[in-house]
Coordinates of C-alpha atoms and ligand atoms in Angstrom, one line a residue:
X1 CA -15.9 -5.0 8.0
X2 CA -17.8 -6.4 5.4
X3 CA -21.5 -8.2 5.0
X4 CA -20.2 -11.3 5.2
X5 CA -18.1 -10.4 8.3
X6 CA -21.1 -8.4 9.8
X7 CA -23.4 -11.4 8.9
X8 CA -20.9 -13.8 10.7
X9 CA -20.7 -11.5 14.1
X10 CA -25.0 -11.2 14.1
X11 CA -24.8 -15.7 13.5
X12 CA -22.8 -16.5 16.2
X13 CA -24.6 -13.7 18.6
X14 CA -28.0 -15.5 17.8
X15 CA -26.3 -18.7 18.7
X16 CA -25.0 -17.9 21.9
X17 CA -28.8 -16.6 22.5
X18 CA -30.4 -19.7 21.7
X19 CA -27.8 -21.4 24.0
X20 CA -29.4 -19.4 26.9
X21 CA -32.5 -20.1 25.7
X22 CA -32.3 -24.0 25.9
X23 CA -30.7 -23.6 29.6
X24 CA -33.3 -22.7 31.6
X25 CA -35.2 -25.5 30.7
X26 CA -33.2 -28.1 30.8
X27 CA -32.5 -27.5 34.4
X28 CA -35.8 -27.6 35.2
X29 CA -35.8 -31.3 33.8
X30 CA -32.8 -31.9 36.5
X31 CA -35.1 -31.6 38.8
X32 CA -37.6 -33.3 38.2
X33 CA -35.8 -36.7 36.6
X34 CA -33.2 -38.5 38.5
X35 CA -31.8 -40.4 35.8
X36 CA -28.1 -40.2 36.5
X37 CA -27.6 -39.9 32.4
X38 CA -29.9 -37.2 31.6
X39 CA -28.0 -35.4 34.4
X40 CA -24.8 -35.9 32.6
X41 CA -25.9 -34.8 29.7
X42 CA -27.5 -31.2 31.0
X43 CA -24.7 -30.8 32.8
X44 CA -22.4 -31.1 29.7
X45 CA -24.8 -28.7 27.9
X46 CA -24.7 -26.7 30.2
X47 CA -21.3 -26.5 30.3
X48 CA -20.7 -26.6 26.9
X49 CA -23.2 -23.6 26.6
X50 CA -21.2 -21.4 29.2
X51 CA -17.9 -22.2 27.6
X52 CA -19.0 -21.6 24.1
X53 CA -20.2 -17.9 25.2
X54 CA -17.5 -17.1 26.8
X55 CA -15.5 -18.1 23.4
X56 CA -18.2 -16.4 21.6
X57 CA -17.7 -13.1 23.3
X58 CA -14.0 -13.4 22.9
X59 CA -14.0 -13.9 19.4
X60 CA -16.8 -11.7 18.4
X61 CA -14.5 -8.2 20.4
X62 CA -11.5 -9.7 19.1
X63 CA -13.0 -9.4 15.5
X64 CA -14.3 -6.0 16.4
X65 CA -10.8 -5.0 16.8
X66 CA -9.1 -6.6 13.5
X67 CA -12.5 -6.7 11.3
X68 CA -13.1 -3.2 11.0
X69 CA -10.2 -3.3 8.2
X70 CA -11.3 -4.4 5.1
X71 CA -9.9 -7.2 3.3
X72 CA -7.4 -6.1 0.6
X73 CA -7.9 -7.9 -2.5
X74 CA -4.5 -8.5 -4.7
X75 CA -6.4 -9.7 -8.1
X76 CA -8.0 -6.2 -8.0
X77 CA -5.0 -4.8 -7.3
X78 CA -3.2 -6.7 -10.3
X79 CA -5.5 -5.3 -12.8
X80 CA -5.0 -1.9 -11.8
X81 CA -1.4 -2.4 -12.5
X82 CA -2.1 -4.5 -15.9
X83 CA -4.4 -1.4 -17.1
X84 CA -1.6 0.9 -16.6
X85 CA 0.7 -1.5 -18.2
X86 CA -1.7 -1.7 -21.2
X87 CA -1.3 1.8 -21.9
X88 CA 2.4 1.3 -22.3
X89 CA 5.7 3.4 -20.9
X90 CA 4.2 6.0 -19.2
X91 CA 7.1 8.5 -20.3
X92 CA 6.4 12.0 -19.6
X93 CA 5.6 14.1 -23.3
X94 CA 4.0 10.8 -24.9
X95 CA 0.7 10.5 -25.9
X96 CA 0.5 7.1 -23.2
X97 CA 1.5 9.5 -20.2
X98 CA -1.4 11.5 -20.8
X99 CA -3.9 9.0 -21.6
X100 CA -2.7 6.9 -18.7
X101 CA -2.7 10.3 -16.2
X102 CA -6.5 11.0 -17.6
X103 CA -7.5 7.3 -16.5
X104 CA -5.7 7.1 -13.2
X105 CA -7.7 10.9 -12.3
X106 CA -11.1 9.2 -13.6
X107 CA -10.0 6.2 -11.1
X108 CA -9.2 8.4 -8.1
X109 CA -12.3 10.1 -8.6
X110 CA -14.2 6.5 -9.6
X111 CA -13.3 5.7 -5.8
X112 CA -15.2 9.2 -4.3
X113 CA -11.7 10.9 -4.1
X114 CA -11.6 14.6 -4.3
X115 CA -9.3 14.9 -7.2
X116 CA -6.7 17.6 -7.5
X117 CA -4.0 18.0 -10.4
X118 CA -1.0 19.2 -10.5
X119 CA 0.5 20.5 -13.7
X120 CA 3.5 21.8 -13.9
X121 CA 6.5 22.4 -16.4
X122 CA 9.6 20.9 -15.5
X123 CA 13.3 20.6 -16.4
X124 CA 15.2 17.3 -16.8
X125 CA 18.9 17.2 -16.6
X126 CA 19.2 17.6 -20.0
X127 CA 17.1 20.8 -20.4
X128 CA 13.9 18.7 -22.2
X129 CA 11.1 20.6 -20.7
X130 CA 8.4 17.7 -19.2
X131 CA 4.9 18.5 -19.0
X132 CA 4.4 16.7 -15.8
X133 CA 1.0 15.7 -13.6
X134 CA 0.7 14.9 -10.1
X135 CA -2.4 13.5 -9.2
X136 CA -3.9 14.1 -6.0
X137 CA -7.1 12.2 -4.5
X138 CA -7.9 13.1 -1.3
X139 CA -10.5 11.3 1.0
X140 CA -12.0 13.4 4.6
X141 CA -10.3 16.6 3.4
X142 CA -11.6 18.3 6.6
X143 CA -9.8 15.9 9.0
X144 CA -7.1 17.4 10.5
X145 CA -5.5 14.2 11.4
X146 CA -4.1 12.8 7.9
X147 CA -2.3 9.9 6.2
X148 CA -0.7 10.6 2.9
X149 CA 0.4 7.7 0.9
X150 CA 2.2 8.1 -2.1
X151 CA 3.9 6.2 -5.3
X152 CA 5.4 7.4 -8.6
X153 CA 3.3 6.8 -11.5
X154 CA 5.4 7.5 -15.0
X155 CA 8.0 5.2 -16.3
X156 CA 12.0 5.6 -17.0
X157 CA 12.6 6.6 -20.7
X158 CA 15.6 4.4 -21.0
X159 CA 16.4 0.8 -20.2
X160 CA 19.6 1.9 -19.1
X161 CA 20.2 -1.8 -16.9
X162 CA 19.4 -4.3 -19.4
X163 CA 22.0 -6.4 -19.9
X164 CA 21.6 -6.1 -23.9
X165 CA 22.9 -3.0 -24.6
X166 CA 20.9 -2.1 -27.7
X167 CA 18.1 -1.8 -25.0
X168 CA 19.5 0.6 -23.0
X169 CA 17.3 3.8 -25.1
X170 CA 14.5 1.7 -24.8
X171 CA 11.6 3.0 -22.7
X172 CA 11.4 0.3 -19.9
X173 CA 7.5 -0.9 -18.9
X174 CA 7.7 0.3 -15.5
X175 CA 5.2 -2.4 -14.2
X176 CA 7.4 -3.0 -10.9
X177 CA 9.0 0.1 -11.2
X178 CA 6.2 2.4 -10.9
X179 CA 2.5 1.0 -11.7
X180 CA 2.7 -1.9 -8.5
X181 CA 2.7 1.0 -6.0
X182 CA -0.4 3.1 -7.9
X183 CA -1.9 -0.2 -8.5
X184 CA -1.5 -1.8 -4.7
X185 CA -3.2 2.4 -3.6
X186 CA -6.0 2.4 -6.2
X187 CA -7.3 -0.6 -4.3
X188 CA -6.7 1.0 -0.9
X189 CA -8.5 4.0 -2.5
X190 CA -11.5 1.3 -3.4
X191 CA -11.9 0.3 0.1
X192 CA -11.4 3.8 1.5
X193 CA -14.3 4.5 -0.7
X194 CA -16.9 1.9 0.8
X195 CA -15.5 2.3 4.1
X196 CA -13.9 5.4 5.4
X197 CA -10.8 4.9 8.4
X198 CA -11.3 7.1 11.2
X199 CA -8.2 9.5 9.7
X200 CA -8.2 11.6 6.3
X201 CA -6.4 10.1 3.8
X202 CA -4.3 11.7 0.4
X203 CA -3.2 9.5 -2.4
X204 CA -0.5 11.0 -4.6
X205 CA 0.9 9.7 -7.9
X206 CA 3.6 11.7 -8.2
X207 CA 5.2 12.1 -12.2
X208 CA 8.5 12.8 -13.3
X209 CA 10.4 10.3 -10.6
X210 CA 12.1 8.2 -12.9
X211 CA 13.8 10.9 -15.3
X212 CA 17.0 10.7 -14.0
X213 CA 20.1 10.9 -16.0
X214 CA 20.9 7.3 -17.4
X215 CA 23.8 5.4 -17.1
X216 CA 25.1 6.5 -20.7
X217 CA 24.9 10.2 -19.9
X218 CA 28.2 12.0 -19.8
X219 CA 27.9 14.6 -17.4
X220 CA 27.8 15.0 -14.3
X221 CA 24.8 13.1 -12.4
X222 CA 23.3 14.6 -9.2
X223 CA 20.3 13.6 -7.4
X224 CA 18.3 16.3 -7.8
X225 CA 17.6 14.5 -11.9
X226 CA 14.8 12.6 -10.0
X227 CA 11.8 12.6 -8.2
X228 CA 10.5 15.9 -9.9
X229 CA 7.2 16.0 -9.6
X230 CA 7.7 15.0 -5.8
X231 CA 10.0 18.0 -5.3
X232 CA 7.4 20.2 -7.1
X233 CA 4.7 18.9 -4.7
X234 CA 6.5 19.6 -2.0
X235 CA 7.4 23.5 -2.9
X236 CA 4.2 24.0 -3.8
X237 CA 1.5 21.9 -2.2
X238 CA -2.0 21.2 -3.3
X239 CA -3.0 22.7 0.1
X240 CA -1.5 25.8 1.2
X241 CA 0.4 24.8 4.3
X242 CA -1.0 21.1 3.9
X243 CA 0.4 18.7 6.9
X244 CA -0.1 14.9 7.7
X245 CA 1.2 13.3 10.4
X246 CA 3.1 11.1 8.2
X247 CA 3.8 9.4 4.6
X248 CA 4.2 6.1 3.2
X249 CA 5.9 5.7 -0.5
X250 CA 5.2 2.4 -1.9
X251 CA 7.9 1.8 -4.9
X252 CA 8.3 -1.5 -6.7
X253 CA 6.3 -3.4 -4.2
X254 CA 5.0 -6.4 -6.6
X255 CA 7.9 -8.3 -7.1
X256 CA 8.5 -12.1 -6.3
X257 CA 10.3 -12.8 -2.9
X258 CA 10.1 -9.3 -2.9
X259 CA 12.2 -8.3 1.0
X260 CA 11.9 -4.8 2.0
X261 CA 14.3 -3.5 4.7
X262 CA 14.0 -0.7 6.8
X263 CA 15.2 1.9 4.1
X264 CA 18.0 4.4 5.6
X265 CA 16.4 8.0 5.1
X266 CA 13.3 6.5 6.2
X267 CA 15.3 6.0 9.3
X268 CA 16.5 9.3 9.8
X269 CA 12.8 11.1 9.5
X270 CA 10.7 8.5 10.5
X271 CA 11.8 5.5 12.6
X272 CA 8.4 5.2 14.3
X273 CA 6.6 4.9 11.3
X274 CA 8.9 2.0 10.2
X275 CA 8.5 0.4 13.4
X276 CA 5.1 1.1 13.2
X277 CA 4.4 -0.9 9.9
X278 CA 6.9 -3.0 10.3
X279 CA 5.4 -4.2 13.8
X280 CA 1.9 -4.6 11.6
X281 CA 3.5 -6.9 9.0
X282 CA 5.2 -9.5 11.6
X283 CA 1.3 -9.9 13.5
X284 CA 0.2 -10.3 10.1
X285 CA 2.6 -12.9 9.5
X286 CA 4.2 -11.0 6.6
X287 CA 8.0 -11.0 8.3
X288 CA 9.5 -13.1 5.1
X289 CA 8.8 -9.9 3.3
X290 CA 9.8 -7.3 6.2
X291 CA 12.9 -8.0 6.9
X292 CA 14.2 -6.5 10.5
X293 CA 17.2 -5.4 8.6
X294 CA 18.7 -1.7 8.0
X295 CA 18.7 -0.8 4.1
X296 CA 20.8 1.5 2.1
X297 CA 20.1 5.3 1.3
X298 CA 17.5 5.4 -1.9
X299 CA 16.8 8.9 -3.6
X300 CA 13.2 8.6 -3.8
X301 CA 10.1 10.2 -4.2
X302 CA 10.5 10.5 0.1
X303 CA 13.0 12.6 0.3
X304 CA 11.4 15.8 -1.1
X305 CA 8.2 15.1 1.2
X306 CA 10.6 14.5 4.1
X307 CA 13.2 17.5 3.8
X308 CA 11.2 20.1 1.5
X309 CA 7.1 19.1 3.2
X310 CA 8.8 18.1 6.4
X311 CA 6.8 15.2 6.4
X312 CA 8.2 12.3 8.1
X313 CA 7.9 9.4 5.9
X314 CA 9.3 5.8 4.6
X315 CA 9.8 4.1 1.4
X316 CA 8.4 0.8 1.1
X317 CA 10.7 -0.5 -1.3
X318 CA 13.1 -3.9 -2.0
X319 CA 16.3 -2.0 -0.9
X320 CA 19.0 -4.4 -0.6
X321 CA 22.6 -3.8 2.2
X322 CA 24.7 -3.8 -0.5
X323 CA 25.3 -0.8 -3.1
X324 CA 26.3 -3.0 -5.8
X325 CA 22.6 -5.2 -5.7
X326 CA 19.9 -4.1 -7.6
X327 CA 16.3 -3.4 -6.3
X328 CA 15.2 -6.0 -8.3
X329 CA 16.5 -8.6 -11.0
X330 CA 14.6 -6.5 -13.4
X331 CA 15.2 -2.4 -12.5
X332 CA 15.5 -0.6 -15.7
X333 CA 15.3 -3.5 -17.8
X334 CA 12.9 -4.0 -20.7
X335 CA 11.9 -6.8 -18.5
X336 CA 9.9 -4.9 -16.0
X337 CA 6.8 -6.9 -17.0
X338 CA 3.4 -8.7 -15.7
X339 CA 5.4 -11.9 -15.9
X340 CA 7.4 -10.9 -12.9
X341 CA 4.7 -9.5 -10.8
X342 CA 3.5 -11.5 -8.1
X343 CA 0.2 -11.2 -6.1
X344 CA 1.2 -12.4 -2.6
X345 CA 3.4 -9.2 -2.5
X346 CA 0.9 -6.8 -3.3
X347 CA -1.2 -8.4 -0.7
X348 CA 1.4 -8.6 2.2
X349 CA 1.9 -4.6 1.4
X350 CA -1.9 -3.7 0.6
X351 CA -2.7 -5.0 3.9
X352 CA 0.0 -4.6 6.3
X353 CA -0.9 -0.7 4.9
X354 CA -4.5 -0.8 5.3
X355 CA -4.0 -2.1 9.0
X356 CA -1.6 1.2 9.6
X357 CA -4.2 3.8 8.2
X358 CA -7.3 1.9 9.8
X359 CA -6.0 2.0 13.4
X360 CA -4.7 5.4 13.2
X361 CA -7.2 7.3 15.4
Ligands
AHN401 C1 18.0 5.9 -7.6 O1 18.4 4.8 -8.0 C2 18.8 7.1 -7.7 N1 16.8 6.0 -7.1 C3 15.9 4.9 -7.0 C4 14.5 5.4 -7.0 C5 13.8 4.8 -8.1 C6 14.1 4.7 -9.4 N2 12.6 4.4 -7.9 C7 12.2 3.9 -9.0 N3 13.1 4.1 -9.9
ZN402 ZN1 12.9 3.5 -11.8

């Protein structure tokens, strides 16, 4: 809740109060006029009076109950992803990966996090050897109930969807694919900061997702090419033995029109906690973006935390019912840009989230 919520709760209370007040009075003056009018009218005040308590005292618990979450706000949101984008493709072993990892660590820790990093040496398809960073902020690190939420935070070396071809060894942006779902938690992580949800919380920005082998390569492709960092994380945690009671991945969650389905691993390990957030985004009147519909199988960053961590956790992510559709119109494109990214998403998903991890008890 904020001031101006607080200051709106204390208002109405010192209204309903003055309404008592005025009561006792004006039933004297019944008494002692007969003027059929005057009657009327303290009648009607009085009635008015009883009736606008019993509203008042309805409203003010009901906020109680739905105010205590703050108020996610997209435009911050946005510039977090623009900064990142700024930096430009976040590929692992360039000189933007590291100066982008150093300012989302400063962020983390910015927003009171307890910041832990990961750094680790790892092995892409093609034997390149990526000096990777998962970055870890963690928020009430001696709760024992947790929430970890998680997103991946480098960017695909190769534009290996574009429909021009000469693009396809082109580093692609990663604004959607990557900096929306750090950008969307670094203002969760703001909030957590100024007011803290009954639960601990970990943010991880996992590195090394997108390094899978491209659509040009001419081996054989296997699944284990992504989500790296993710599988490192969950071999070797930042915690010895670390548990939450679940995860939620948030990948490519800024685009327009943007209509996430129940995502089929997530099904598999954690149905509740689909039903749980999806049951969150219909009362908040977000259905047009979560869809009550079953989505495909998506190697993500999930997986790992899921079978290696034994987490149970989802992927909030645009995953289409039909193999041969695209996450979205731009996916490994060099048009994975600002242009495309659109604030009412990251606000359906910012707060549908923040209602989850602030009514977790
Ligand atoms: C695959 O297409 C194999 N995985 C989708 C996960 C992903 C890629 N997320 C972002 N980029
Ligand atoms: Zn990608």
């Amino acid at each position: 809740m904020n001031r101006t919520d607080l200051h709106k709760i204390k208002h109405r209370d010192a209204k309903t109060q003055s309404f008592h007040k005025f009561s006792a009075p004006l039933c004297l003056c019944v008494q002692f006029t007969y003027k059929i009018n005057t009657l009327l009218l303290a009648v009607g005040l009085l009635f008015s009076a009883f009736s606008c308590k019993t509203n008042n005292s309805k409203q003010v618990n009901a906020e109680e109950k739905i105010a205590t979450v703050p108020t996610f706000n997209p435009d911050s949101a946005y510039l977090y992803i623009e900064k990142q984008a700024d930096f430009g493709p976040r590929v692992p072993n360039t000189p933007e990966h590291v100066a982008c990892g150093e300012y989302l660590a400063n962020k983390l820790a910015e927003h009171g996090a307890t910041v832990a990093n990961q750094y680790a040496d790892l092995t892409a398809f093609d034997g390149t050897v990526l000096k990777a960073r998962n970055i870890i902020g963690s928020y009430n690190p001696e709760s024992k109930k947790r929430v970890l939420l998680f997103a991946h935070w480098d960017s695909r070396p190769w534009a290996d969807y574009d429909p021009n071809e000469k693009n396809h060894h082109k580093p692609i942006l990663g604004v959607n694919d990557g900096a929306s779902g750090v950008g969307v938690l670094l203002e969760i992580a703001r909030h957590i900061n100024k007011q803290a949800p009954a639960v601990g919380v970990d943010i991880i920005f996992f590195d090394a997702e997108d390094y899978g082998a491209p659509s040009f390569y001419k081996g054989v492709k296997k699944d284990e090419f992504w989500c790296l960092g993710s599988q490192y994380w969950a071999k070797n945690p930042h915690v010895e033995g670390y548990k939450a009671s679940f995860g939620i991945l948030l990948d490519m969650v800024g685009g327009k029109g943007a209509m996430f389905r129940k995502e089929s691993v997530s099904e598999r390990y954690a149905s509740h906690i689909n039903q749980k957030v999806w049951n969150k985004a219909k009362e908040l009147g977000y259905n047009q973006f979560f869809l009550n519909e079953r989505g495909g199988y998506v190697t993500d960053d999930h997986v790992p935390v899921n079978e290696i961590a034994k987490i149970p956790s989802i992927d909030i992510i645009p995953c289409p019912n039909d193999p041969e559709i695209r996450f979205f119109e731009h996916w490994h494109t060099v048009n994975d840009t600002m242009e495309n990214i659109d604030k009412y998403t990251l606000k359906a998903v910012g707060q549908t989230v923040m209602e989850v991890i602030y009514n977790e008890k």
